[in-house]
Amino acid sequence: MSSTAGQVIKCKGKPLVIEEVEVAPPEAGEVRLKILYTSLCHTDVYFWEAKGQTPLFPRIFGHEAGGIVESVGEGVTHLKPGDHALPVFTGECGECAHCKSEESNMCDLLRINTDRGVMIHDSQTRFSIKGQPIYHFVGTSTFSEYTVVHAGCVAKVNPAAPLDKICVLSCGICTGLENPGLDIVRNNNVSLGATVNVAKPKPGSSVAIFGLGAVGLAAAEGARISGASRIIGVDLVSSRFEEAKKFGVNEFVNPKDHDKPVQQVIAEMTNGGVDRAVECTGSIQAMVSAFECVHDGWGVAVLVGVPNKDDAFKTHPVNFLNERTLKGTFYGNYKPRTDLPSVVEKYMNGELELEKFITHTVPFSEINKAFDYMLKGESIRCIIRMGE
């Protein structure tokens, strides 16, 4: 492809700039996508600011998007030109032990690698400007009108589904939504218990959600649909509380309003602790608080947020001996190619409401506005219309 518009990040923390970039054809096992809609996730902002990671610039960010397959490389059989698809930052090769297991979605070949800026096939980039390479981001780089992605990281979806809505499923909403315990369809069968559902709150139970960004709100929505009666939102920004009510949050705690640890506050509110807690911030202190605020004997805490690479989790071992459970999850335990089409159908059937996650829409030429909305805490998800 001779050229396409891409939002290239040349330096950390600086505004994105539009450049004409060369996008090479897909190699074996790859797909070239025409991106129609992309949205801004906080992960893009985090790596743009280069907080706690090894900077890699110039780079095209973006990883939450929807588009159409433009061409496929050798050996790609599950996709063809014209298919509607969602690129995903993690993948499903279908051959490794993780892909063959019903208990894992952490593909050996295609799981997320934030430091890799090249394609797996040949360790080269598919983007360039006048022969100079432009690096990829988490294998997707959706802030470009055309991008090249490993075929195992592309899920074919119902062409009737609106890409400007379902694009948010390719990252944050799925990551949060499944954690509280929604059953999903895998190979046309309801998947078994903890193989996919992590926290699994019971009807009438109590759930604390740490962080009320898009992932946390999705976790709250899942808790609501699961029948939790008390959904406690925990966030340092009180202005988020009103919006969170739309997602089932019915009580709020701002740790800054108390002179004691927030886990103690929650334990006092709930007669010993909540039944489930889901941490969606990446803050190591929030992770500790989420674990320590669940009830002894049966409480389960699930960690979703990605911490700084130098962080360490510290809690007293007695918290485990008292039969609290700590779990982690990755992309809501979804296998992208296998499971995402079913999630899209849930939206099409009216079982999932995606519109309430979308707070802003901007044209591609004004993508820096999306960053402003996110940095000011005004946006849950901002959809970016490509080609405008």
XYZ file of C-alpha atoms in Angstrom:
388
model
C 0.000 0.000 0.000
C 1.633 3.220 -1.129
C 0.575 5.389 1.786
C -1.950 5.852 4.524
C -2.528 8.339 7.295
C -1.206 7.320 10.680
C -1.019 9.092 14.009
C 2.668 8.704 14.798
C 3.978 9.311 18.285
C 7.505 10.643 17.933
C 8.248 11.467 21.550
C 6.719 10.541 24.889
C 4.061 12.859 26.230
C 3.921 15.024 23.092
C 0.820 15.476 20.909
C 0.318 12.924 18.160
C 1.081 14.053 14.617
C -0.479 12.860 11.358
C 2.041 11.415 8.928
C 1.768 9.599 5.607
C 3.161 6.126 6.271
C 3.889 3.178 4.018
C 1.985 0.050 5.079
C 3.536 -3.114 3.692
C 1.442 -6.105 2.552
C 0.770 -8.831 5.119
C 3.352 -11.594 5.356
C 2.555 -15.243 6.127
C 0.036 -15.554 8.935
C -0.814 -11.845 8.880
C -3.784 -9.672 7.918
C -3.959 -6.104 6.698
C -6.990 -4.296 8.109
C -8.699 -1.089 7.113
C -9.544 0.493 10.451
C -12.899 2.296 10.436
C -13.203 3.117 14.137
C -10.731 3.065 16.984
C -11.081 4.229 20.563
C -8.700 5.512 23.169
C -7.890 3.245 26.108
C -5.975 4.408 29.150
C -3.243 1.912 28.241
C -2.450 4.024 25.170
C -2.118 7.072 27.402
C 0.041 5.179 29.904
C 2.526 4.077 27.256
C 2.400 7.441 25.508
C 3.559 8.961 28.788
C 6.172 6.164 29.049
C 5.499 5.607 32.728
C 7.304 2.523 33.948
C 8.082 1.111 30.501
C 10.961 1.174 28.088
C 10.133 3.943 25.580
C 10.003 2.903 21.925
C 9.470 5.737 19.450
C 8.463 6.650 16.750
C 5.458 4.410 17.195
C 1.819 4.110 16.126
C -0.363 3.438 19.156
C -3.964 2.205 19.350
C -5.328 -1.240 20.195
C -9.110 -0.986 20.568
C -10.729 -0.916 17.146
C -12.990 -2.335 14.477
C -12.356 -2.633 10.766
C -12.547 -4.642 7.563
C -10.043 -7.164 6.269
C -8.292 -5.651 3.226
C -5.906 -8.514 2.412
C -4.509 -11.668 3.981
C -1.108 -13.296 3.970
C -0.131 -16.835 3.110
C -1.723 -19.531 5.248
C -4.566 -17.410 6.639
C -7.790 -19.401 6.303
C -10.237 -18.071 8.912
C -10.356 -14.591 7.386
C -10.847 -13.207 3.883
C -11.028 -9.721 2.337
C -14.268 -7.991 3.250
C -14.716 -9.683 6.619
C -15.613 -7.421 9.534
C -13.142 -7.915 12.336
C -11.836 -6.775 15.700
C -8.057 -6.702 16.243
C -7.004 -7.706 19.762
C -3.787 -7.021 21.683
C -3.559 -10.694 22.623
C -4.147 -13.687 20.401
C -5.064 -17.301 19.914
C -2.707 -19.407 17.847
C -4.854 -22.513 18.413
C -1.849 -24.800 18.765
C -0.124 -24.127 22.089
C -0.994 -25.701 25.441
C -2.817 -22.546 26.580
C -4.992 -22.376 23.470
C -5.873 -26.047 23.774
C -6.774 -25.655 27.450
C -10.268 -24.574 28.499
C -8.705 -22.967 31.568
C -6.455 -20.406 29.893
C -6.397 -17.746 27.211
C -2.713 -16.856 27.566
C -1.416 -17.976 24.189
C 2.295 -18.811 24.247
C 2.893 -17.210 20.850
C 0.565 -14.223 20.832
C 0.044 -13.002 24.383
C 0.648 -9.291 24.824
C 4.225 -8.026 24.608
C 4.415 -4.292 25.229
C 8.131 -4.083 24.434
C 7.905 -5.646 20.971
C 7.614 -3.110 18.179
C 7.927 -5.512 15.244
C 6.007 -8.419 13.725
C 6.592 -11.957 14.977
C 7.023 -13.464 11.497
C 10.280 -11.711 10.579
C 11.019 -9.205 13.366
C 10.410 -6.334 10.930
C 7.904 -3.485 10.977
C 5.150 -3.101 8.401
C 5.124 0.690 8.798
C 7.711 3.047 7.389
C 8.258 6.657 6.341
C 10.726 7.144 3.486
C 12.314 3.812 4.311
C 12.637 4.488 8.038
C 10.778 2.012 10.273
C 7.858 3.068 12.447
C 7.262 0.717 15.359
C 4.109 -1.220 16.167
C 2.256 -1.218 19.505
C 0.985 -4.442 21.125
C 0.662 -5.983 17.672
C -2.267 -3.778 16.600
C -1.369 -0.086 16.001
C -4.921 0.965 15.212
C -4.170 4.707 15.071
C -3.532 4.141 11.366
C -6.063 3.924 8.556
C -4.462 0.613 7.596
C -2.563 -1.714 9.891
C -1.039 -5.187 9.754
C -1.887 -7.662 12.517
C -1.093 -11.320 13.162
C -4.143 -13.304 12.020
C -4.355 -15.004 15.400
C -5.093 -11.596 16.936
C -8.076 -10.896 14.677
C -11.623 -12.021 15.468
C -14.159 -12.242 12.650
C -17.501 -10.777 13.746
C -21.062 -10.374 12.533
C -21.019 -7.845 9.643
C -24.373 -6.482 10.824
C -22.842 -5.336 14.119
C -21.983 -1.598 14.195
C -18.208 -1.306 14.343
C -18.405 2.096 16.023
C -19.991 0.385 19.045
C -18.451 -3.095 19.192
C -14.893 -1.794 18.760
C -14.818 -1.202 22.540
C -15.039 -4.979 23.063
C -11.544 -5.505 21.700
C -9.996 -4.384 24.991
C -11.389 -2.635 28.064
C -15.017 -3.668 28.162
C -14.277 -7.376 27.803
C -11.421 -7.117 30.277
C -13.739 -5.780 32.963
C -17.021 -7.366 32.045
C -16.211 -11.014 32.427
C -14.442 -10.772 35.720
C -17.534 -10.611 37.924
C -18.950 -13.780 36.483
C -20.956 -13.625 33.279
C -21.271 -16.978 31.546
C -20.120 -16.904 27.936
C -20.516 -19.304 25.064
C -17.454 -21.242 23.979
C -17.807 -23.698 21.121
C -21.594 -23.381 21.501
C -21.520 -24.592 25.114
C -21.738 -22.564 28.281
C -18.206 -22.648 29.606
C -17.670 -24.358 32.945
C -17.442 -22.227 36.059
C -14.021 -20.887 36.848
C -12.509 -21.767 33.498
C -13.758 -18.404 32.266
C -15.613 -16.706 35.137
C -13.222 -15.480 37.738
C -14.911 -13.736 40.627
C -18.406 -15.232 40.173
C -20.461 -13.178 42.628
C -23.696 -14.829 43.662
C -27.093 -13.117 43.513
C -27.495 -10.898 46.561
C -23.754 -10.691 47.223
C -21.553 -7.633 47.774
C -18.824 -6.505 45.359
C -16.246 -3.726 45.642
C -14.910 -2.269 42.394
C -11.592 -0.427 42.686
C -11.288 2.120 39.888
C -14.239 3.491 37.942
C -12.707 3.887 34.517
C -13.979 1.881 31.566
C -12.698 -1.450 32.875
C -14.066 -0.847 36.364
C -17.447 0.216 35.025
C -17.552 -2.926 32.896
C -16.768 -4.951 36.013
C -19.581 -3.160 37.832
C -21.957 -3.881 34.947
C -21.055 -7.558 35.156
C -21.684 -7.553 38.895
C -25.054 -5.919 38.322
C -26.091 -8.473 35.709
C -24.899 -11.262 38.011
C -27.351 -10.063 40.660
C -25.033 -8.496 43.236
C -27.073 -6.373 45.636
C -24.293 -4.125 46.966
C -21.824 -2.768 44.424
C -19.361 -0.417 46.073
C -17.314 1.841 43.813
C -13.896 2.928 45.090
C -12.164 5.809 43.327
C -10.031 8.847 44.118
C -12.103 11.021 41.765
C -15.506 11.689 43.316
C -16.911 13.096 40.067
C -16.928 9.554 38.654
C -19.446 8.338 41.192
C -22.556 9.801 39.546
C -21.750 8.225 36.167
C -21.054 4.879 37.856
C -24.682 4.636 39.030
C -25.642 3.832 35.430
C -23.541 0.675 35.714
C -25.044 -0.617 38.936
C -22.791 1.029 41.518
C -24.979 1.936 44.483
C -22.430 2.920 47.153
C -19.240 4.950 46.911
C -16.006 5.323 48.825
C -13.265 7.843 48.144
C -10.184 6.763 50.116
C -9.121 10.403 50.453
C -12.211 11.076 52.582
C -11.059 8.733 55.368
C -8.231 8.697 57.874
C -7.982 4.916 57.876
C -7.117 2.356 55.164
C -9.954 1.948 52.674
C -10.024 -1.815 53.250
C -10.886 -1.138 56.874
C -13.600 1.304 55.840
C -15.169 -1.288 53.551
C -14.915 -4.036 56.160
C -16.786 -1.848 58.637
C -19.450 -1.031 56.022
C -20.073 -4.691 55.201
C -19.834 -6.509 58.537
C -16.411 -8.007 57.925
C -15.774 -7.491 54.233
C -17.280 -7.835 50.773
C -17.857 -11.168 49.079
C -15.911 -10.159 45.973
C -13.550 -7.358 44.989
C -12.254 -6.440 41.549
C -9.235 -4.158 41.192
C -9.081 -2.186 37.918
C -6.494 0.548 38.481
C -2.998 -0.921 38.294
C -2.169 0.720 41.625
C -0.340 -1.701 43.887
C -1.983 -0.115 46.942
C -5.413 -0.630 45.392
C -4.514 -4.267 44.758
C -3.582 -4.798 48.398
C -6.724 -2.978 49.539
C -8.930 -5.064 47.252
C -7.523 -8.284 48.658
C -7.655 -7.197 52.272
C -11.249 -5.888 52.045
C -12.827 -9.247 51.142
C -14.482 -11.338 53.842
C -12.488 -14.108 55.478
C -13.677 -17.642 54.808
C -15.029 -17.034 51.296
C -13.947 -13.667 49.938
C -12.358 -13.532 46.477
C -10.342 -10.645 45.070
C -9.521 -10.420 41.365
C -6.668 -8.290 40.037
C -7.155 -6.771 36.591
C -4.991 -3.647 36.475
C -1.410 -3.791 35.214
C 1.089 -2.515 37.814
C 4.410 -0.793 37.291
C 7.093 -3.335 36.433
C 8.961 -2.561 39.682
C 5.946 -2.955 41.987
C 5.652 -5.777 44.524
C 2.512 -7.068 46.208
C 2.826 -7.226 50.001
C 0.275 -8.560 52.469
C 0.449 -10.663 55.611
C 0.256 -14.438 54.955
C -2.496 -14.755 57.554
C -4.844 -13.163 55.026
C -4.473 -16.313 52.939
C -4.631 -18.621 55.939
C -7.969 -17.026 56.831
C -9.299 -18.354 53.517
C -9.318 -15.255 51.408
C -8.599 -15.965 47.745
C -6.531 -13.827 45.379
C -6.825 -14.332 41.623
C -5.556 -12.672 38.498
C -7.172 -12.472 35.113
C -6.114 -11.517 31.623
C -8.528 -10.029 29.069
C -11.475 -11.340 31.063
C -10.369 -14.920 30.301
C -11.565 -14.582 26.715
C -9.981 -16.445 23.838
C -10.207 -13.708 21.194
C -11.006 -15.682 18.043
C -13.217 -18.226 19.795
C -15.147 -16.051 22.211
C -15.402 -12.509 20.844
C -17.977 -13.356 18.147
C -20.287 -14.630 20.906
C -19.848 -11.440 22.921
C -20.750 -9.386 19.854
C -23.917 -11.470 19.521
C -24.771 -10.665 23.142
C -24.717 -7.010 22.159
C -26.786 -7.677 19.045
C -29.352 -9.543 21.163
C -29.663 -6.679 23.626
C -27.891 -8.471 26.479
C -25.033 -5.960 26.616
C -25.339 -2.181 26.529
C -22.227 -0.715 24.949
C -23.560 2.762 24.189
C -23.342 3.917 27.788
C -19.585 3.336 27.771
C -19.124 5.738 24.845
C -18.989 9.337 26.055
C -17.320 11.159 23.141
C -16.717 10.857 19.405
C -14.079 12.764 17.429
C -12.703 12.655 13.888
C -9.286 11.135 13.303
C -7.811 14.579 12.662
C -8.725 15.593 16.229
C -7.430 12.509 18.040
C -5.513 14.651 20.519
C -8.891 15.780 21.881
C -9.482 12.170 22.926
C -6.254 12.299 24.936
C -7.388 15.557 26.537
C -10.732 14.036 27.533
C -8.984 11.024 29.049
C -6.378 13.056 30.914
C -9.079 15.320 32.369
C -11.115 12.325 33.527
C -14.033 13.323 31.289
C -14.081 10.245 29.074
C -14.971 6.599 29.552
C -14.434 5.777 25.897
C -13.921 8.193 23.022
C -14.578 6.760 19.563
C -12.307 8.037 16.792
C -13.736 8.046 13.283
C -10.954 7.126 10.883
C -10.577 8.855 7.551
C -11.907 12.179 8.806
